[in-house]
Amino acid sequence: MSDKILACRCEDVTTHEIEEAVRAGHRDLESLKRYTGFGTGWCQGKQCVALCARLLVELGGDPPDAPITPRPPFHPVSIARLARLLPEGDE
Amino acid sequence: MSAHFEPIAAPPKLLPDRADVVIVGGGIMGLAIAWNLARLGQQRIVVVEKSYLCSGASGRNGGGVRAQWSSETNVRLMKRSIELCSDFATKMRINVWFRRGGYLFLARSDERAKQLEESARLQRDHGLPTRIVDRAEMKEIVPELDVSRFVAASWNPHDGVVFPWPFVWGYARACEKLGVALHTHTDVREIETTNGRVSGVVTSRGRIATDRVLVCAGAWSPEITRMVGVELPSHPHRHEICSSEPLKPFLRPLVGDLADGLYFSQSMRGEIVGGISNAKVPDGIDQRSSLRFLGLYSRALSRAMPVLGEVKILRQWAGCYDITPDGNPLVGDVDEVPGMYLMSGFMGHGFMMAPVMGELFARWLLQGEERELFERWNLRRYRLGKLLSETMILG
Ligand SMILES: Cc1cc2nc3c(=O)[nH]c(=O)nc-3n(C[C@H](O)[C@H](O)[C@H](O)COP(=O)(O)OP(=O)(O)OC[C@H]3O[C@@H](n4cnc5c(N)ncnc54)[C@H](O)[C@@H]3O)c2cc1C
């Protein structure tokens, strides 16, 4: 399809899907995220949140007062490293 | 880019001033009940949700759906719920990524293995293929598992996992199609009574007159019933969970260790999604993430599956369990306040229970069926001292 524009590359969400979601009644950013899945992939929103928020507002949705809730860790960390976080015996 | 986008968002709908049933909480329970009530012909149903859909535990859980339980009631109910889950995508026309990879419950002691054997026997009596497997067979089911610390496991290949978000949206859309008024970002502040009976609900966006209120507020349910002076025995408890970077599909079942509450599965998006019990968390509504959880989980997971050590955790989040002292829910009418009904106390397994409980609750309320269940799990069991038990609980 020639007019396919990606809004979120990791989760393959198009601007058309964002538009459809808003049309279906998702007028706040957190709902839009959970309905379309933008921001939940490998980049965790780095590349798409600003664009999706702007589209939402342009489409008449509610302006977000913050970006989507940040989810730690802010940088992916290996399970082996995290496994050494706590002292032995701390269960 | 702005040039070709016309504003299309519909303005928020007006809150009705009267309803036959008001449901507090737009989680999976509230929506499943609303849909089932509407299907049975109930008119003028309003669901009020204080935040966005999926904001409560229903948008934060592991999506595990299993029929491996230790009590006859739970086995029977979950058998039906799994049936409903497997039909959901077709019926609701939404992909919920239901995958039947089975549940493998690990036992570290002979005593626990014996308990699992008893539960497996009960499940077989109900037509399920659950059986106890030895180390060699555990290895066959999950080759990467370090089985040295486990003596046996209970295995039902028919259990599964769903992706919770589309499940919630599926119910929400189906509700609206049947005329249910769904109001998000609408906070219930007060429940009004007249001569002791429910007469209305006051929300942040206005008052709704009604003589029936269903409390489906999950971990917030005690806050709602307290508005009319009813104390519930349940309490909120934070439970954390995380997901890893996506991997190629390799892990078939959801693996659970009943000793430390570790559980993990691979989602259809490829991530390893899992959690663990964290006894040091104080009670209360708290949806923050902690480093301690990541430490506990990663240590237990890398011991059980050493091969996952190099895999990275991408995101973590938390939600609240609605914990009851006997591990069973609080459902049905509230003696002290006629017109008030509960559907709460679902611990860490309310998502899987919602399809069947929504169906049964609607039949009970409108047609008087399933009396026995709604009697047994009624809040009054605490007053009467008739507590129940369930041993197969993760969390
Ligand atoms: C980390 C985690 C993992 C889990 N894993 C599983 C699993 O694998 N399988 C499983 O079956 N279950 C699991 N659970 C449990 C499951 O998520 C819950 O039992 C289930 O989602 C409860 O649904 P609910 O609709 O009762 O509550 P919720 O989804 O919490 O919905 C209650 C709603 O009420 C709203 N509300 C509260 N107060 C008000 C108010 N004053 N006015 C209006 N609305 C209000 C809240 O905003 C919320 O949306 C898990 C839970 C957590 C936290």
Coordinates of C-alpha atoms and ligand atoms in Angstrom, one line a residue:
Chain A
M1 CA 0.0 0.0 0.0
S2 CA 1.6 3.2 -1.1
D3 CA 0.2 5.5 1.6
K4 CA 1.2 3.3 4.5
I5 CA 3.0 5.5 7.0
L6 CA 4.5 3.9 10.1
A7 CA 4.0 5.7 13.4
C8 CA 5.7 3.0 15.6
R9 CA 8.3 1.0 13.8
C10 CA 8.8 -1.7 16.5
E11 CA 5.2 -2.7 16.7
D12 CA 4.3 -1.8 13.1
V13 CA 1.6 0.6 13.9
T14 CA 0.6 2.9 11.1
T15 CA -0.8 6.4 11.2
H16 CA -4.0 5.0 9.7
E17 CA -4.3 2.6 12.7
I18 CA -3.9 5.6 15.1
E19 CA -6.6 7.4 13.2
E20 CA -8.9 4.4 13.3
A21 CA -8.3 4.0 17.1
V22 CA -9.2 7.6 17.7
R23 CA -12.3 7.2 15.6
A24 CA -13.2 4.1 17.7
G25 CA -13.2 6.4 20.8
H26 CA -9.7 6.2 22.2
R27 CA -9.1 9.9 22.9
D28 CA -6.3 9.7 25.5
L29 CA -2.7 8.7 25.0
E30 CA -2.6 5.8 27.5
S31 CA -5.7 4.2 26.0
L32 CA -4.3 4.7 22.5
K33 CA -1.1 3.1 23.5
R34 CA -2.8 0.0 24.9
Y35 CA -5.2 -0.3 22.0
T36 CA -2.6 0.0 19.2
G37 CA 0.5 -1.2 21.1
F38 CA 2.7 1.8 20.1
G39 CA 5.6 2.4 22.4
T40 CA 5.7 -1.2 23.8
G41 CA 8.3 -2.6 21.5
W42 CA 12.1 -2.7 21.5
C43 CA 12.6 1.1 21.5
Q44 CA 10.1 1.6 24.4
G45 CA 8.6 4.7 22.8
K46 CA 11.8 6.6 22.0
Q47 CA 10.9 6.9 18.4
C48 CA 7.1 7.0 18.4
V49 CA 5.6 8.6 21.5
A50 CA 6.0 12.2 20.4
L51 CA 4.6 11.5 16.9
C52 CA 1.6 9.5 18.3
A53 CA 0.8 12.2 20.9
R54 CA 0.9 14.9 18.2
L55 CA -1.3 12.9 15.9
L56 CA -3.8 12.3 18.7
V57 CA -4.0 16.0 19.5
E58 CA -4.4 16.9 15.8
L59 CA -7.2 14.4 15.6
G60 CA -9.1 16.2 18.3
G61 CA -8.1 13.9 21.3
D62 CA -7.0 15.0 24.7
P63 CA -3.6 16.7 25.0
P64 CA -1.5 14.4 27.3
D65 CA 0.0 16.2 30.3
A66 CA 3.0 13.9 30.3
P67 CA 4.5 11.3 28.0
I68 CA 3.2 7.7 28.6
T69 CA 4.2 6.3 32.0
P70 CA 7.9 5.5 31.9
R71 CA 8.7 1.8 32.6
P72 CA 12.1 1.0 34.1
P73 CA 14.7 -0.2 33.4
F74 CA 15.5 2.8 31.3
H75 CA 18.1 0.9 29.5
P76 CA 17.7 -2.9 28.8
V77 CA 19.8 -4.8 31.4
S78 CA 20.7 -8.5 31.3
I79 CA 19.1 -11.0 33.7
A80 CA 22.5 -12.2 34.8
R81 CA 23.5 -8.7 35.9
L82 CA 20.2 -8.1 37.7
A83 CA 20.6 -11.5 39.4
R84 CA 23.6 -10.2 41.3
L85 CA 21.7 -7.2 42.7
L86 CA 20.7 -8.7 46.0
P87 CA 22.8 -10.2 48.7
E88 CA 22.6 -14.1 48.9
G89 CA 19.9 -15.2 51.3
D90 CA 17.7 -12.1 50.7
E91 CA 14.5 -13.7 49.6
Chain B
M1 CA 1.9 15.4 8.0
S2 CA -0.9 17.4 9.6
A3 CA -2.4 18.4 6.3
H4 CA -4.4 15.2 5.7
F5 CA -5.8 14.6 9.2
E6 CA -9.2 15.9 10.0
P7 CA -10.2 16.1 13.7
I8 CA -12.3 13.0 14.3
A9 CA -12.3 12.3 18.0
A10 CA -15.8 12.1 19.4
P11 CA -16.4 14.4 22.5
P12 CA -16.9 12.5 25.8
K13 CA -20.4 11.2 26.1
L14 CA -22.9 12.6 28.6
L15 CA -23.3 10.7 31.8
P16 CA -26.9 9.3 32.1
D17 CA -28.7 10.5 35.2
R18 CA -30.4 7.1 35.8
A19 CA -29.4 3.5 35.4
D20 CA -30.8 0.1 36.2
V21 CA -27.3 -1.2 37.1
V22 CA -24.1 0.8 37.8
I23 CA -20.9 -1.2 37.6
V24 CA -18.0 0.4 39.4
G25 CA -14.7 -0.5 37.7
G26 CA -14.0 -1.1 34.0
G27 CA -11.6 -3.9 34.5
I28 CA -12.1 -7.4 33.0
M29 CA -14.7 -8.3 35.7
G30 CA -16.8 -5.2 35.3
L31 CA -16.8 -5.5 31.5
A32 CA -17.4 -9.3 31.4
I33 CA -20.4 -8.9 33.7
A34 CA -21.8 -5.9 31.8
W35 CA -21.6 -7.8 28.5
N36 CA -23.2 -10.9 30.0
L37 CA -26.0 -8.9 31.6
A38 CA -26.7 -7.0 28.4
R39 CA -26.7 -10.3 26.5
L40 CA -29.4 -11.6 28.9
G41 CA -31.5 -8.5 28.1
Q42 CA -30.6 -6.2 31.0
Q43 CA -31.2 -2.6 29.9
R44 CA -29.6 0.7 31.1
I45 CA -26.2 -0.6 32.3
V46 CA -23.6 2.0 33.1
V47 CA -19.9 1.1 33.7
V48 CA -17.8 3.8 35.4
E49 CA -14.1 3.6 35.3
K50 CA -12.0 6.2 37.0
S51 CA -9.0 6.0 34.7
Y52 CA -8.4 4.6 31.2
L53 CA -9.3 1.0 30.3
C54 CA -6.5 -1.5 31.2
S55 CA -5.3 0.8 34.0
G56 CA -6.1 -1.6 36.8
A57 CA -4.8 -5.2 37.3
S58 CA -6.6 -6.2 34.1
G59 CA -4.1 -4.3 32.0
R60 CA -1.1 -5.4 34.1
N61 CA -1.3 -9.1 34.5
G62 CA 0.6 -12.1 33.1
G63 CA -2.4 -13.4 31.1
G64 CA -2.1 -17.0 32.5
V65 CA -5.1 -19.1 32.0
R66 CA -5.2 -22.6 33.6
A67 CA -7.4 -25.3 34.8
Q68 CA -4.9 -26.8 37.2
W69 CA -6.4 -26.0 40.6
S70 CA -6.8 -27.9 43.8
S71 CA -10.5 -27.3 44.5
E72 CA -13.3 -28.8 42.6
T73 CA -15.0 -25.5 42.1
N74 CA -12.0 -23.8 40.6
V75 CA -11.3 -26.7 38.3
R76 CA -14.9 -26.7 37.1
L77 CA -15.0 -23.0 36.6
M78 CA -11.7 -22.7 34.8
K79 CA -12.5 -25.6 32.5
R80 CA -15.4 -23.5 31.3
S81 CA -13.4 -20.2 31.3
I82 CA -10.7 -21.8 29.0
E83 CA -13.4 -22.9 26.6
L84 CA -14.7 -19.3 26.5
C85 CA -11.1 -18.0 26.0
S86 CA -10.6 -20.2 23.1
D87 CA -13.7 -18.9 21.4
F88 CA -13.2 -15.3 22.3
A89 CA -11.3 -14.1 19.3
T90 CA -13.8 -15.5 16.8
K91 CA -16.8 -14.3 18.8
M92 CA -15.5 -10.8 19.6
R93 CA -13.6 -10.4 16.4
I94 CA -10.4 -9.4 18.1
N95 CA -7.0 -11.2 18.3
V96 CA -6.3 -12.0 21.9
W97 CA -3.2 -14.2 21.1
F98 CA -4.6 -17.1 23.1
R99 CA -1.9 -19.8 23.0
R100 CA -2.3 -23.2 24.6
G101 CA 1.3 -24.1 25.5
G102 CA 0.3 -25.8 28.8
Y103 CA 1.3 -25.0 32.4
L104 CA 4.2 -26.8 34.1
F105 CA 4.0 -26.5 37.9
L106 CA 7.3 -27.4 39.5
A107 CA 7.6 -29.1 42.9
R108 CA 10.7 -29.0 45.0
S109 CA 9.6 -31.3 47.8
D110 CA 8.0 -34.7 48.0
E111 CA 5.2 -33.1 50.1
R112 CA 4.4 -30.6 47.4
A113 CA 4.6 -33.3 44.7
K114 CA 2.0 -35.3 46.6
Q115 CA -0.3 -32.3 46.8
L116 CA 0.2 -31.8 43.0
E117 CA -0.6 -35.5 42.5
E118 CA -3.9 -35.1 44.5
S119 CA -4.9 -32.0 42.5
A120 CA -4.0 -33.8 39.2
R121 CA -6.2 -36.7 40.2
L122 CA -9.1 -34.3 40.8
Q123 CA -8.5 -32.6 37.5
R124 CA -8.5 -35.9 35.7
D125 CA -11.8 -36.7 37.3
H126 CA -13.1 -33.6 35.5
G127 CA -11.8 -34.8 32.2
L128 CA -8.5 -32.9 32.1
P129 CA -5.3 -34.5 30.8
T130 CA -3.2 -33.3 33.8
R131 CA -0.4 -35.7 35.0
I132 CA 2.7 -35.7 37.1
V133 CA 5.9 -35.8 35.2
D134 CA 9.4 -36.7 36.3
R135 CA 12.7 -34.9 35.7
A136 CA 13.3 -36.5 32.3
E137 CA 9.9 -35.5 31.0
M138 CA 10.3 -31.9 32.4
K139 CA 13.4 -31.7 30.3
E140 CA 11.4 -32.8 27.3
I141 CA 8.8 -30.2 27.8
V142 CA 11.3 -27.4 28.6
P143 CA 14.8 -28.6 27.5
E144 CA 16.5 -25.4 28.9
L145 CA 15.1 -25.9 32.4
D146 CA 17.6 -26.8 35.2
V147 CA 15.6 -29.6 36.7
S148 CA 18.1 -30.6 39.4
R149 CA 16.2 -28.7 42.2
F150 CA 12.8 -30.1 41.3
V151 CA 11.5 -33.5 42.2
A152 CA 8.4 -33.5 40.0
A153 CA 6.0 -31.3 38.1
S154 CA 2.4 -31.2 37.3
W155 CA 1.6 -30.8 33.6
N156 CA -1.6 -29.9 31.7
P157 CA -0.9 -29.2 28.0
H158 CA -4.2 -27.5 27.6
D159 CA -3.6 -24.5 29.9
G160 CA -2.6 -21.3 28.2
V161 CA -1.7 -17.7 28.0
V162 CA -3.6 -14.7 26.5
F163 CA -2.6 -11.1 25.9
P164 CA -4.7 -9.2 28.4
W165 CA -5.1 -5.8 26.6
P166 CA -7.1 -7.0 23.5
F167 CA -9.2 -9.1 25.8
V168 CA -10.3 -6.0 27.7
W169 CA -10.9 -4.1 24.5
G170 CA -12.9 -7.0 23.1
Y171 CA -15.4 -7.0 26.0
A172 CA -15.5 -3.2 26.0
R173 CA -16.4 -3.0 22.3
A174 CA -18.9 -5.8 22.6
C175 CA -20.5 -4.0 25.6
E176 CA -21.0 -0.8 23.6
K177 CA -22.5 -2.7 20.7
L178 CA -25.2 -4.0 23.1
G179 CA -25.9 -0.5 24.4
V180 CA -23.9 -0.5 27.6
A181 CA -22.8 3.0 28.5
L182 CA -19.1 2.9 29.3
H183 CA -17.6 6.0 30.9
T184 CA -13.9 6.1 31.5
H185 CA -12.1 8.9 33.4
T186 CA -15.2 9.0 35.7
D187 CA -14.4 8.5 39.4
V188 CA -17.0 7.1 41.9
R189 CA -16.9 9.3 45.0
E190 CA -19.9 8.3 47.0
I191 CA -22.6 5.6 47.1
E192 CA -25.9 6.9 48.3
T193 CA -28.4 4.9 50.3
T194 CA -32.0 5.6 51.2
N195 CA -33.4 3.6 54.2
G196 CA -30.3 1.5 54.0
R197 CA -30.7 0.5 50.3
V198 CA -28.6 1.7 47.4
S199 CA -30.2 4.7 45.7
G200 CA -27.5 6.4 43.7
V201 CA -23.9 6.8 42.8
V202 CA -22.1 10.1 42.9
T203 CA -19.2 10.4 40.4
S204 CA -16.7 13.1 39.4
R205 CA -18.9 13.8 36.4
G206 CA -22.4 13.8 38.0
R207 CA -24.9 11.6 39.9
I208 CA -26.5 8.5 38.6
A209 CA -29.7 7.4 40.3
T210 CA -29.8 3.6 40.6
D211 CA -30.9 0.8 43.0
R212 CA -28.2 -1.6 42.0
V213 CA -24.4 -1.1 42.3
L214 CA -21.9 -3.8 41.4
V215 CA -18.5 -3.4 42.9
C216 CA -15.9 -4.6 40.4
A217 CA -13.2 -2.3 41.5
G218 CA -10.5 -5.0 42.1
A219 CA -8.0 -4.0 44.6
W220 CA -9.9 -0.7 45.2
S221 CA -13.1 -2.6 46.2
P222 CA -12.6 -2.1 50.0
E223 CA -12.5 1.7 49.3
I224 CA -15.8 1.5 47.5
T225 CA -17.6 -0.6 50.1
R226 CA -16.2 1.6 52.9
M227 CA -18.3 4.4 51.3
V228 CA -21.3 2.7 52.8
G229 CA -19.6 1.5 56.0
V230 CA -18.9 -2.1 54.9
E231 CA -15.4 -3.4 55.7
L232 CA -14.1 -6.2 53.4
P233 CA -11.6 -8.8 54.6
S234 CA -9.6 -8.3 51.5
H235 CA -6.6 -6.0 51.0
P236 CA -4.5 -4.7 48.1
H237 CA -1.0 -6.0 47.6
R238 CA 1.4 -4.9 45.0
H239 CA 2.6 -7.5 42.6
E240 CA 5.4 -6.8 40.1
I241 CA 6.0 -8.3 36.7
C242 CA 8.4 -7.7 33.8
S243 CA 9.1 -8.6 30.2
S244 CA 12.3 -9.2 28.3
E245 CA 13.4 -8.3 24.9
P246 CA 11.6 -10.5 22.3
L247 CA 13.2 -13.8 21.4
K248 CA 12.3 -16.4 18.8
P249 CA 9.5 -18.7 20.0
F250 CA 11.1 -21.5 22.0
L251 CA 9.3 -21.8 25.3
R252 CA 6.1 -23.8 25.2
P253 CA 4.4 -23.7 28.6
L254 CA 4.0 -21.2 31.4
V255 CA 6.4 -22.5 34.1
G256 CA 5.5 -21.9 37.7
D257 CA 7.4 -22.7 40.9
L258 CA 4.9 -22.9 43.8
A259 CA 7.8 -22.6 46.3
D260 CA 9.0 -19.1 45.5
G261 CA 6.1 -18.0 43.3
L262 CA 8.3 -17.6 40.3
Y263 CA 6.4 -17.8 37.0
F264 CA 7.3 -17.1 33.4
S265 CA 6.1 -17.7 29.9
Q266 CA 6.9 -16.6 26.4
S267 CA 4.3 -14.2 25.0
M268 CA 3.3 -14.3 21.3
R269 CA 5.4 -11.2 20.9
G270 CA 8.4 -13.3 21.9
E271 CA 9.1 -11.7 25.3
I272 CA 9.7 -13.7 28.5
V273 CA 7.0 -12.3 30.7
G274 CA 7.1 -13.2 34.4
G275 CA 7.0 -12.4 38.1
I276 CA 7.8 -13.7 41.5
S277 CA 6.4 -13.4 45.1
N278 CA 8.0 -10.6 47.0
A279 CA 6.9 -11.0 50.6
K280 CA 8.5 -7.8 51.9
V281 CA 6.1 -5.6 50.0
P282 CA 3.8 -3.8 52.5
D283 CA 0.0 -3.9 51.9
G284 CA -1.7 -1.0 50.1
I285 CA -2.4 0.4 46.7
D286 CA 1.1 0.9 45.2
Q287 CA 1.8 0.5 41.5
R288 CA 5.4 1.5 41.5
S289 CA 8.2 -0.7 40.3
S290 CA 11.2 -1.8 42.5
L291 CA 14.7 -2.8 41.9
R292 CA 14.4 -5.5 44.6
F293 CA 11.8 -7.2 42.5
L294 CA 14.1 -7.3 39.5
G295 CA 16.8 -8.8 41.7
L296 CA 14.6 -11.5 43.1
Y297 CA 13.1 -12.4 39.8
S298 CA 16.3 -12.4 37.8
R299 CA 18.0 -14.6 40.4
A300 CA 15.3 -17.2 40.5
L301 CA 14.8 -17.1 36.7
S302 CA 18.5 -17.5 35.9
R303 CA 18.7 -20.5 38.3
A304 CA 15.7 -22.2 36.8
M305 CA 16.7 -21.3 33.2
P306 CA 20.5 -20.5 33.1
V307 CA 20.3 -20.0 29.4
L308 CA 18.3 -16.8 29.9
G309 CA 21.2 -15.0 31.6
E310 CA 22.2 -12.9 28.6
V311 CA 18.6 -11.9 27.8
K312 CA 17.7 -8.4 28.7
I313 CA 14.8 -7.1 30.7
L314 CA 13.1 -4.4 28.6
R315 CA 10.3 -3.1 30.9
Q316 CA 8.8 -3.8 34.4
W317 CA 5.6 -2.6 35.9
A318 CA 3.3 -3.4 38.8
G319 CA -0.3 -3.9 39.6
C320 CA -2.3 -4.8 42.7
Y321 CA -3.7 -8.2 43.8
D322 CA -6.9 -8.0 45.7
I323 CA -6.0 -10.5 48.4
T324 CA -8.5 -12.4 50.5
P325 CA -7.6 -14.4 53.7
D326 CA -8.8 -17.7 52.3
G327 CA -7.7 -17.2 48.7
N328 CA -11.2 -17.3 47.3
P329 CA -13.2 -14.4 45.9
L330 CA -16.0 -12.3 47.4
V331 CA -19.0 -12.4 45.2
G332 CA -22.7 -11.9 45.3
D333 CA -24.9 -9.7 47.4
V334 CA -23.9 -7.7 50.5
D335 CA -26.3 -8.4 53.4
E336 CA -25.7 -5.1 55.1
V337 CA -26.6 -3.0 52.0
P338 CA -29.4 -4.3 49.8
G339 CA -28.7 -3.3 46.2
M340 CA -24.9 -3.7 46.5
Y341 CA -23.1 -6.6 44.9
L342 CA -19.5 -7.7 45.0
M343 CA -17.3 -9.3 42.4
S344 CA -13.9 -8.9 44.0
G345 CA -11.1 -10.6 45.8
F346 CA -9.7 -12.4 42.8
M347 CA -6.1 -12.5 44.0
G348 CA -3.7 -13.2 41.2
H349 CA -6.2 -15.2 39.1
G350 CA -9.1 -12.9 38.3
F351 CA -8.3 -12.4 34.7
M352 CA -8.7 -16.1 33.9
M353 CA -11.9 -16.3 36.0
A354 CA -13.6 -13.3 34.4
P355 CA -15.1 -15.0 31.3
V356 CA -16.8 -17.7 33.4
M357 CA -17.6 -15.5 36.4
G358 CA -19.1 -12.8 34.2
E359 CA -21.4 -15.5 32.7
L360 CA -22.4 -17.0 36.0
F361 CA -22.9 -13.7 37.8
A362 CA -25.3 -12.5 35.1
R363 CA -27.3 -15.7 35.3
W364 CA -27.3 -15.6 39.1
L365 CA -28.5 -12.0 39.2
L366 CA -31.1 -12.2 36.5
Q367 CA -32.2 -15.8 36.6
G368 CA -31.3 -17.0 40.0
E369 CA -29.0 -19.8 38.8
E370 CA -25.8 -21.0 40.5
R371 CA -27.1 -20.2 43.9
E372 CA -24.7 -22.6 45.6
L373 CA -21.6 -20.8 44.3
F374 CA -22.7 -17.4 45.1
E375 CA -23.6 -18.6 48.6
R376 CA -20.3 -20.3 49.1
W377 CA -18.2 -17.4 48.0
N378 CA -20.4 -14.7 49.6
L379 CA -18.9 -12.2 52.0
R380 CA -21.0 -13.6 54.8
R381 CA -18.7 -16.7 55.0
Y382 CA -16.4 -14.5 57.1
R383 CA -19.2 -13.6 59.5
L384 CA -20.2 -17.3 59.7
G385 CA -16.6 -18.6 59.9
K386 CA -17.0 -20.8 56.9
L387 CA -13.6 -20.3 55.2
L388 CA -12.4 -22.3 52.3
S389 CA -9.0 -23.3 51.0
E390 CA -7.1 -23.3 47.7
T391 CA -3.5 -24.4 47.6
M392 CA -2.5 -23.8 44.0
I393 CA -1.9 -20.1 44.2
L394 CA 1.0 -18.2 42.6
G395 CA 1.9 -14.9 44.2
Ligands
LIG1 C1 1.3 -8.4 38.0 C2 0.0 -9.2 38.0 C3 0.0 -10.4 37.4 C4 -1.2 -11.2 37.3 N1 -1.2 -12.4 36.6 C5 -2.4 -13.0 36.4 C6 -2.5 -14.1 35.6 O1 -1.5 -14.6 35.0 N2 -3.7 -14.7 35.4 C7 -4.8 -14.2 35.9 O2 -5.9 -14.8 35.7 N3 -4.8 -13.1 36.8 C8 -3.6 -12.5 37.0 N4 -3.6 -11.4 37.8 C9 -4.8 -11.0 38.5 C10 -5.7 -10.3 37.6 O3 -5.1 -9.3 36.8 C11 -6.9 -9.6 38.4 O4 -7.4 -10.6 39.3 C12 -8.0 -9.1 37.5 O5 -7.5 -8.3 36.5 C13 -9.0 -8.3 38.3 O6 -9.9 -7.7 37.5 P1 -10.9 -6.7 38.0 O7 -11.7 -6.2 36.9 O8 -11.5 -7.2 39.2 O9 -9.9 -5.5 38.6 P2 -9.1 -4.3 37.8 O10 -8.7 -4.7 36.5 O11 -8.1 -3.8 38.8 O12 -10.3 -3.3 37.6 C14 -10.8 -2.5 38.7 C15 -11.0 -1.1 38.1 O13 -11.7 -0.3 39.0 C16 -11.4 1.0 38.8 N5 -11.7 1.8 40.0 C17 -11.2 1.8 41.2 N6 -11.7 2.7 42.0 C18 -12.7 3.3 41.3 C19 -13.6 4.4 41.5 N7 -13.7 5.0 42.7 N8 -14.4 4.7 40.5 C20 -14.4 4.2 39.3 N9 -13.5 3.1 39.0 C21 -12.7 2.7 40.0 C22 -9.9 0.9 38.6 O14 -9.3 2.0 38.0 C23 -9.7 -0.4 37.8 O15 -9.6 -0.1 36.4 C24 -2.4 -10.7 37.9 C25 -2.4 -9.4 38.5 C26 -1.2 -8.7 38.6 C27 -1.2 -7.4 39.3

